[in-house]
Short mmCIF file of C-alpha atoms in Angstrom, two decimals:
data_model
loop_
_atom_site.label_atom_id
_atom_site.label_comp_id
_atom_site.label_asym_id
_atom_site.label_seq_id
_atom_site.Cartn_x
_atom_site.Cartn_y
_atom_site.Cartn_z
CA MET A 104 46.80 -143.02 -214.27
CA PRO A 105 46.73 -139.49 -212.81
CA GLY A 106 43.21 -140.03 -211.60
CA ASN A 107 44.27 -143.04 -209.62
CA ASN A 108 47.18 -141.20 -208.15
CA ILE A 109 44.96 -138.41 -206.96
CA SER A 110 42.46 -140.82 -205.33
CA SER A 111 45.12 -142.84 -203.66
CA LEU A 112 46.72 -139.63 -202.47
CA GLN A 113 43.33 -138.67 -200.93
CA GLY A 114 43.20 -142.11 -199.42
CA ILE A 115 46.55 -141.60 -197.79
CA GLN A 116 45.60 -138.09 -196.64
CA GLU A 117 42.43 -139.57 -195.13
CA ALA A 118 44.39 -142.21 -193.37
CA ILE A 119 46.70 -139.54 -192.00
CA ILE A 120 43.73 -137.51 -190.80
CA LEU A 121 41.89 -140.53 -189.33
CA SER A 122 44.76 -142.32 -187.72
CA PRO A 123 45.62 -139.80 -184.93
CA LYS A 124 42.05 -140.28 -183.60
CA LEU A 125 42.20 -144.10 -183.85
CA ARG A 126 45.59 -144.23 -182.35
CA ALA A 127 44.41 -141.99 -179.53
CA LEU A 128 41.36 -144.18 -178.97
CA LYS A 129 43.57 -147.30 -178.84
CA ALA A 130 45.96 -145.60 -176.41
CA ALA A 131 43.08 -144.33 -174.23
CA PHE A 132 41.14 -147.54 -173.90
CA PRO A 133 43.43 -149.46 -171.52
CA TYR A 134 43.48 -146.49 -169.04
CA THR A 135 39.64 -146.68 -168.84
CA ILE A 136 39.31 -150.42 -168.08
CA PRO A 137 39.17 -149.98 -164.25
CA ILE A 138 36.69 -147.20 -164.76
CA TRP A 139 34.64 -149.44 -167.09
CA ALA A 140 34.23 -151.90 -164.33
CA GLY A 141 33.45 -149.31 -161.69
CA PHE A 142 31.01 -147.20 -163.80
CA ILE A 143 29.11 -150.03 -165.16
CA PHE A 144 28.41 -151.22 -161.64
CA LEU A 145 27.78 -147.77 -160.03
CA GLY A 146 25.70 -146.64 -163.06
CA PHE A 147 23.81 -149.86 -162.76
CA ALA A 148 23.11 -149.18 -159.09
CA PHE A 149 21.90 -145.73 -159.95
CA GLY A 150 19.53 -147.06 -162.58
CA ILE A 151 18.09 -149.53 -160.06
CA LEU A 152 17.79 -146.86 -157.41
CA MET A 153 15.94 -144.48 -159.73
CA ASN A 154 13.59 -147.23 -160.78
CA SER A 155 12.83 -148.04 -157.14
CA LYS A 156 11.86 -144.39 -156.60
CA GLY A 157 9.44 -144.43 -159.53
CA TYR A 158 11.66 -142.73 -162.11
CA SER A 159 11.75 -144.67 -165.33
CA ALA A 160 14.78 -145.46 -167.53
CA GLN A 161 14.62 -142.21 -169.57
CA TRP A 162 14.94 -140.12 -166.39
CA SER A 163 18.06 -141.94 -165.10
CA ILE A 164 19.65 -141.98 -168.60
CA LEU A 165 18.99 -138.26 -169.02
CA MET A 166 20.71 -137.49 -165.66
CA SER A 167 23.74 -139.68 -166.40
CA LEU A 168 23.98 -137.99 -169.78
CA ILE A 169 23.74 -134.35 -168.76
CA ILE A 170 24.66 -134.25 -165.00
CA TYR A 171 27.36 -136.96 -165.11
CA ALA A 172 28.49 -136.73 -161.51
CA GLY A 173 28.53 -140.08 -159.78
CA SER A 174 27.91 -139.37 -156.06
CA MET A 175 25.95 -136.22 -156.84
CA GLN A 176 23.40 -138.21 -158.83
CA PHE A 177 22.78 -140.40 -155.81
CA VAL A 178 22.14 -137.31 -153.76
CA ALA A 179 19.92 -136.06 -156.53
CA VAL A 180 17.68 -139.05 -156.16
CA ASN A 181 16.88 -137.73 -152.64
CA LEU A 182 16.28 -134.23 -154.11
CA LEU A 183 13.80 -135.78 -156.60
CA THR A 184 11.86 -137.55 -153.89
CA SER A 185 11.54 -134.68 -151.40
CA ALA A 186 9.82 -131.33 -151.41
CA PHE A 187 10.46 -129.22 -154.54
CA ASN A 188 13.35 -126.82 -153.82
CA PRO A 189 15.56 -126.08 -156.84
CA LEU A 190 17.70 -123.46 -154.99
CA ASN A 191 18.59 -125.97 -152.35
CA ALA A 192 19.39 -128.48 -155.06
CA LEU A 193 21.79 -126.01 -156.64
CA LEU A 194 23.47 -125.24 -153.35
CA ILE A 195 23.88 -128.83 -152.34
CA THR A 196 25.40 -129.49 -155.72
CA LEU A 197 27.85 -126.69 -155.38
CA VAL A 198 28.98 -127.97 -151.94
CA ILE A 199 29.17 -131.62 -152.84
CA ASN A 200 30.97 -130.95 -156.11
CA ALA A 201 33.28 -128.19 -154.77
CA ARG A 202 36.16 -130.67 -155.07
CA HIS A 203 35.96 -130.23 -158.85
CA LEU A 204 37.41 -126.70 -158.35
CA PHE A 205 40.68 -128.46 -157.39
CA TYR A 206 40.52 -130.48 -160.62
CA GLY A 207 39.94 -127.40 -162.74
CA VAL A 208 42.91 -125.54 -161.22
CA SER A 209 45.02 -128.70 -161.73
CA MET A 210 44.04 -129.02 -165.40
CA LEU A 211 44.27 -125.34 -166.48
CA GLU A 212 47.53 -125.95 -168.25
CA LYS A 213 46.79 -129.44 -169.64
CA TYR A 214 43.44 -128.50 -171.11
CA SER A 215 44.62 -125.12 -172.51
CA GLY A 216 45.15 -125.61 -176.21
CA ALA A 217 42.52 -128.37 -176.43
CA GLY A 218 40.49 -126.03 -178.69
CA SER A 219 37.00 -127.23 -179.58
CA LYS A 220 37.42 -130.32 -177.25
CA LYS A 221 37.96 -128.14 -174.17
CA PRO A 222 34.32 -127.60 -173.23
CA TYR A 223 33.64 -131.36 -173.37
CA LEU A 224 36.80 -132.22 -171.41
CA ILE A 225 35.69 -129.68 -168.69
CA PHE A 226 32.11 -131.05 -168.70
CA GLY A 227 33.32 -134.62 -168.40
CA MET A 228 35.83 -133.96 -165.59
CA VAL A 229 34.49 -136.59 -163.09
CA ASP A 230 36.77 -137.88 -160.28
CA GLU A 231 37.87 -140.91 -162.12
CA THR A 232 38.64 -139.25 -165.43
CA PHE A 233 40.43 -136.41 -163.70
CA SER A 234 42.48 -138.92 -161.62
CA VAL A 235 43.68 -140.66 -164.82
CA LEU A 236 44.28 -137.61 -166.94
CA CYS A 237 46.15 -135.67 -164.28
CA SER A 238 48.58 -138.51 -163.70
CA THR A 239 48.95 -139.87 -167.28
CA GLU A 240 50.87 -138.68 -170.31
CA PRO A 241 49.77 -140.27 -173.58
CA PRO A 242 52.26 -142.61 -175.13
CA PRO A 243 54.73 -140.97 -177.68
CA GLY A 244 53.14 -140.28 -181.08
CA VAL A 245 49.64 -139.99 -179.69
CA ASP A 246 47.80 -136.74 -179.92
CA LYS A 247 47.34 -135.70 -176.28
CA TYR A 248 44.07 -133.86 -176.84
CA TRP A 249 42.38 -136.67 -178.71
CA PHE A 250 43.81 -138.97 -175.95
CA MET A 251 42.21 -136.92 -173.21
CA PHE A 252 39.04 -136.64 -175.26
CA PHE A 253 38.65 -140.40 -175.61
CA VAL A 254 39.41 -141.10 -171.99
CA THR A 255 36.62 -138.66 -171.16
CA LEU A 256 34.19 -139.95 -173.81
CA LEU A 257 34.72 -143.63 -172.95
CA ASP A 258 34.13 -143.07 -169.19
CA HIS A 259 31.02 -141.08 -170.00
CA ILE A 260 29.74 -143.90 -172.29
CA TYR A 261 30.41 -146.47 -169.52
CA TRP A 262 28.44 -144.37 -167.07
CA VAL A 263 25.43 -143.95 -169.32
CA ALA A 264 25.55 -147.59 -170.44
CA GLY A 265 25.62 -148.78 -166.87
CA THR A 266 22.73 -146.58 -165.95
CA ALA A 267 20.71 -147.91 -168.89
CA LEU A 268 21.57 -151.53 -168.00
CA GLY A 269 20.52 -150.99 -164.40
CA ALA A 270 17.34 -149.16 -165.33
CA PHE A 271 16.20 -151.80 -167.82
CA PHE A 272 17.61 -155.09 -166.40
CA GLY A 273 18.21 -154.22 -162.71
CA ALA A 274 15.51 -156.52 -161.50
CA MET A 275 17.12 -159.59 -163.05
CA VAL A 276 20.47 -159.43 -161.37
CA SER A 277 21.06 -162.25 -158.96
CA PHE A 278 24.80 -162.50 -158.26
CA ASP A 279 26.28 -160.85 -155.21
CA THR A 280 28.05 -157.57 -156.25
CA LYS A 281 28.67 -156.44 -152.71
CA GLY A 282 32.01 -154.66 -152.46
CA ILE A 283 32.55 -154.14 -156.15
CA ASP A 284 32.57 -150.30 -155.64
CA PHE A 285 35.95 -150.85 -154.04
CA VAL A 286 37.32 -150.69 -157.62
CA MET A 287 37.20 -146.89 -157.35
CA THR A 288 39.21 -146.88 -154.10
CA ALA A 289 41.75 -149.24 -155.59
CA LEU A 290 42.08 -147.09 -158.69
CA PHE A 291 42.81 -143.97 -156.57
CA VAL A 292 45.26 -145.95 -154.34
CA VAL A 293 47.15 -147.17 -157.46
CA ILE A 294 47.23 -143.58 -158.89
CA PHE A 295 48.45 -142.33 -155.59
CA ILE A 296 51.34 -144.86 -155.66
CA ASN A 297 52.13 -143.99 -159.24
CA GLN A 298 52.28 -140.31 -158.39
CA TRP A 299 54.35 -141.01 -155.33
CA LYS A 300 56.96 -142.92 -157.35
CA SER A 301 57.09 -140.16 -160.02
CA GLN A 302 57.90 -137.41 -157.51
CA GLN A 303 60.85 -136.48 -155.34
CA GLN A 304 58.88 -134.43 -152.95
CA HIS A 305 55.79 -136.01 -151.30
CA SER A 306 54.44 -133.20 -149.23
CA PRO A 307 51.47 -132.34 -151.52
CA ALA A 308 50.34 -135.92 -151.64
CA LEU A 309 50.78 -136.31 -147.86
CA ALA A 310 48.99 -133.06 -147.26
CA GLY A 311 46.00 -134.35 -149.22
CA LEU A 312 45.87 -137.64 -147.41
CA ILE A 313 46.57 -136.42 -143.88
CA LEU A 314 44.64 -133.12 -143.90
CA SER A 315 41.60 -134.88 -145.45
CA SER A 316 41.74 -137.58 -142.74
CA VAL A 317 41.92 -134.97 -140.02
CA CYS A 318 38.95 -133.14 -141.48
CA LEU A 319 37.03 -136.31 -141.87
CA PHE A 320 37.61 -137.11 -138.14
CA LEU A 321 36.62 -133.58 -137.11
CA PHE A 322 33.67 -132.85 -139.42
CA GLY A 323 32.35 -136.33 -140.31
CA PRO A 324 31.59 -137.80 -143.74
CA LYS A 325 29.00 -135.31 -144.87
CA GLY A 326 30.88 -132.09 -144.11
CA PHE A 327 34.54 -132.69 -144.42
CA ILE A 328 35.26 -131.93 -148.08
CA ILE A 329 35.17 -128.16 -148.01
CA PRO A 330 37.13 -127.78 -144.74
CA ALA A 331 39.62 -130.26 -146.13
CA MET A 332 40.02 -128.35 -149.40
CA LEU A 333 40.54 -125.04 -147.48
CA LEU A 334 43.04 -126.57 -145.17
CA ILE A 335 44.95 -128.23 -148.03
CA VAL A 336 45.22 -124.93 -149.84
CA LEU A 337 46.20 -123.06 -146.67
CA VAL A 338 48.92 -125.56 -145.69
CA LEU A 339 50.34 -125.83 -149.29
CA SER A 340 50.38 -121.99 -149.45
CA ILE A 341 52.25 -121.67 -146.20
CA PHE A 342 54.90 -124.02 -147.39
CA ARG A 343 54.89 -122.70 -150.95
CA LYS A 344 58.55 -121.58 -150.95
CA GLN A 345 59.90 -124.85 -149.62
CA ILE A 346 57.66 -126.94 -152.01
CA GLU A 347 58.62 -124.87 -155.04
CA LYS A 348 62.29 -125.47 -154.31
CA GLY A 349 61.76 -129.23 -154.03
CA VAL A 350 58.94 -130.25 -156.41
CA GLU A 351 59.86 -131.78 -159.70
CA ILE A 352 57.97 -129.89 -162.38
CA MET B 274 7.45 -140.06 -157.36
CA ILE B 275 6.50 -136.88 -155.56
CA LEU B 276 7.56 -134.27 -158.10
CA ASN B 277 5.74 -133.80 -161.34
CA ALA B 278 7.69 -134.04 -164.56
CA GLN B 279 8.26 -130.27 -164.85
CA GLN B 280 9.55 -129.98 -161.33
CA ALA B 281 11.80 -133.00 -161.86
CA ILE B 282 13.27 -131.43 -164.93
CA ILE B 283 14.01 -128.14 -162.99
CA ILE B 284 15.76 -130.08 -160.17
CA ILE B 285 17.80 -132.07 -162.74
CA ALA B 286 18.67 -128.74 -164.50
CA ALA B 287 19.75 -127.22 -161.19
CA VAL B 288 22.08 -130.10 -160.40
CA CYS B 289 23.41 -130.07 -163.95
CA ILE B 290 24.20 -126.30 -163.82
CA GLY B 291 25.72 -126.63 -160.37
CA THR B 292 28.00 -129.46 -161.50
CA ILE B 293 29.07 -127.66 -164.64
CA LEU B 294 29.77 -124.51 -162.60
CA THR B 295 32.19 -126.34 -160.17
CA ARG B 296 33.96 -127.86 -163.22
CA ALA B 297 34.22 -124.79 -165.31
CA LEU B 298 34.77 -122.02 -162.81
CA PRO B 299 38.62 -122.16 -162.72
CA PHE B 300 38.69 -122.17 -166.49
CA ILE B 301 36.43 -119.09 -166.63
CA LEU B 302 38.33 -117.19 -163.98
CA PHE B 303 41.70 -117.97 -165.53
CA ARG B 304 40.78 -117.86 -169.15
CA ASP B 305 44.04 -116.20 -170.33
CA GLN B 306 46.74 -118.64 -169.50
CA ASN B 307 49.53 -116.08 -169.74
CA ALA B 308 47.74 -113.89 -167.16
CA THR B 309 47.22 -116.71 -164.72
CA PRO B 310 48.64 -115.48 -161.32
CA PRO B 311 51.86 -117.44 -160.29
CA TYR B 312 50.08 -118.51 -157.13
CA ILE B 313 47.37 -120.31 -159.11
CA VAL B 314 50.01 -121.89 -161.41
CA PHE B 315 51.64 -123.09 -158.17
CA LEU B 316 48.34 -124.58 -156.92
CA GLY B 317 47.81 -126.19 -160.37
CA LYS B 318 51.13 -128.02 -159.96
CA VAL B 319 50.61 -129.27 -156.40
CA LEU B 320 46.87 -129.87 -156.24
CA PRO B 321 46.76 -132.90 -158.55
CA PHE B 322 48.79 -134.83 -155.82
CA ALA B 323 46.79 -133.47 -152.92
CA ALA B 324 43.46 -134.15 -154.79
CA ILE B 325 44.23 -137.88 -155.21
CA GLY B 326 44.97 -138.11 -151.51
CA LEU B 327 41.62 -136.33 -150.90
CA LEU B 328 39.85 -138.78 -153.21
CA VAL B 329 41.29 -141.88 -151.39
CA VAL B 330 39.91 -140.47 -148.05
CA TYR B 331 36.62 -139.57 -149.81
CA CYS B 332 36.19 -143.13 -150.95
CA LEU B 333 36.71 -144.35 -147.45
CA ARG B 334 34.57 -141.67 -145.72
CA ASN B 335 31.73 -144.03 -144.66
CA VAL B 336 34.10 -146.64 -143.19
CA SER B 337 33.63 -146.76 -139.41
CA LEU B 338 36.63 -147.56 -137.23
CA LEU B 339 34.38 -147.80 -134.12
CA SER B 340 31.94 -150.48 -135.25
CA THR B 341 32.37 -153.90 -136.85
CA PRO B 342 34.25 -154.64 -139.02
CA TYR B 343 36.29 -151.64 -137.93
CA GLY B 344 37.62 -150.82 -141.40
CA ILE B 345 39.64 -154.13 -141.38
CA PRO B 346 38.54 -155.33 -144.88
CA GLU B 347 39.41 -151.87 -146.32
CA ALA B 348 42.78 -151.88 -144.60
CA ILE B 349 43.65 -155.45 -145.76
CA ALA B 350 42.55 -154.75 -149.32
CA ILE B 351 44.48 -151.43 -149.54
CA LEU B 352 47.64 -153.07 -148.14
CA PHE B 353 47.20 -155.83 -150.68
CA VAL B 354 46.75 -153.31 -153.57
CA THR B 355 49.85 -151.38 -152.36
CA ALA B 356 52.03 -154.48 -152.01
CA LEU B 357 50.86 -156.02 -155.34
CA HIS B 358 51.48 -152.68 -157.11
CA LEU B 359 54.90 -152.14 -155.61
CA TRP B 360 55.81 -155.75 -156.62
CA LYS B 361 54.34 -156.13 -160.06
CA ASN B 362 53.70 -152.42 -161.05
CA ASN B 363 50.71 -153.43 -163.15
CA SER B 364 47.81 -150.99 -162.51
CA LEU B 365 45.04 -153.29 -163.83
CA LEU B 366 46.30 -156.26 -161.89
CA SER B 367 46.52 -154.27 -158.67
CA ILE B 368 43.04 -152.76 -159.03
CA GLY B 369 41.46 -156.01 -160.17
CA GLY B 370 43.17 -158.13 -157.53
CA GLY B 371 42.43 -155.69 -154.75
CA THR B 372 38.78 -155.50 -155.72
CA VAL B 373 38.27 -159.25 -155.90
CA LEU B 374 39.97 -159.61 -152.60
CA TYR B 375 37.76 -156.88 -150.97
CA MET B 376 34.62 -158.57 -152.39
CA LEU B 377 35.64 -161.93 -151.00
CA LEU B 378 36.38 -160.35 -147.64
CA VAL B 379 33.07 -158.49 -147.24
CA GLN B 380 30.97 -161.38 -148.69
CA THR B 381 32.53 -164.15 -146.68
CA VAL B 382 34.95 -163.43 -143.87
CA PHE B 383 33.35 -160.17 -142.73
CA ASN B 384 29.84 -160.93 -143.79
#
């Protein structure tokens, strides 16, 4: 029957249109498992903290949905419980999140060509998502933009879900979760090793590690990020010629 | 809750806009990929590696080497993650194993 042929043809077409998304989702999920663990816990802690300051679940969920910046949201709790000063809030945000500028410069090329997904990829570029996407190529046959989109979306969902769980059920938790936030440190250490093994030249990685440590020692935990970023850019720029000769690109 | 709802919304909006700015600025400045200065392209190639090093230090920023437990649980757990990862090369195993070890350390040995 011609009619049947047409409908089955449409079915095949639909399957072809659908499958890149599903394949990308399946490929993306394993990379987000460590982040799942970390974000459910950290989001949970954020929800509890907001509750304890008198902000109900809809406030913490709103923040996790539209701000979506882990450590900055914890700082924002302080901003919400001290004297009203929006300009100060904006400036503090710019300083604490300045490290995202690094991520943006790093992802200029990868995100170009992402089309309509690009604004969301940029919005959702938290530390953890960036660390996975900058160091991972999707498996062969998987659409890289859908892959990056789903890694970003899944992480965002975990963060909001964790926040909601913490805000609604935080009071009921009884097991000791102390130290679980180390999952993020472990994630970055593993990515550091993976990057290390993939490169011939290790000076950019070492520059990041050593210069940040030096700045942490000099400026302390609250003020070291921006000096560290400036120093990293300065040192990498000074050695640009040598690095460009040696870096695998 | 000191702020009223309207003030809270404004603070949240300020933090939201600030965050988006830091994430979007490079993409706004270097919108045309073919016109991106070679220097920025160079930074885009090397910064991913430097940024992960920065993130590792950022995670450990509140660890004190001068007071108990002197960063020992962090050092043990990171060495464990590194050794496990070099041995088995399984990211989830390394991350999960390291986290469980760290939790055991800070909840029992270094409690």
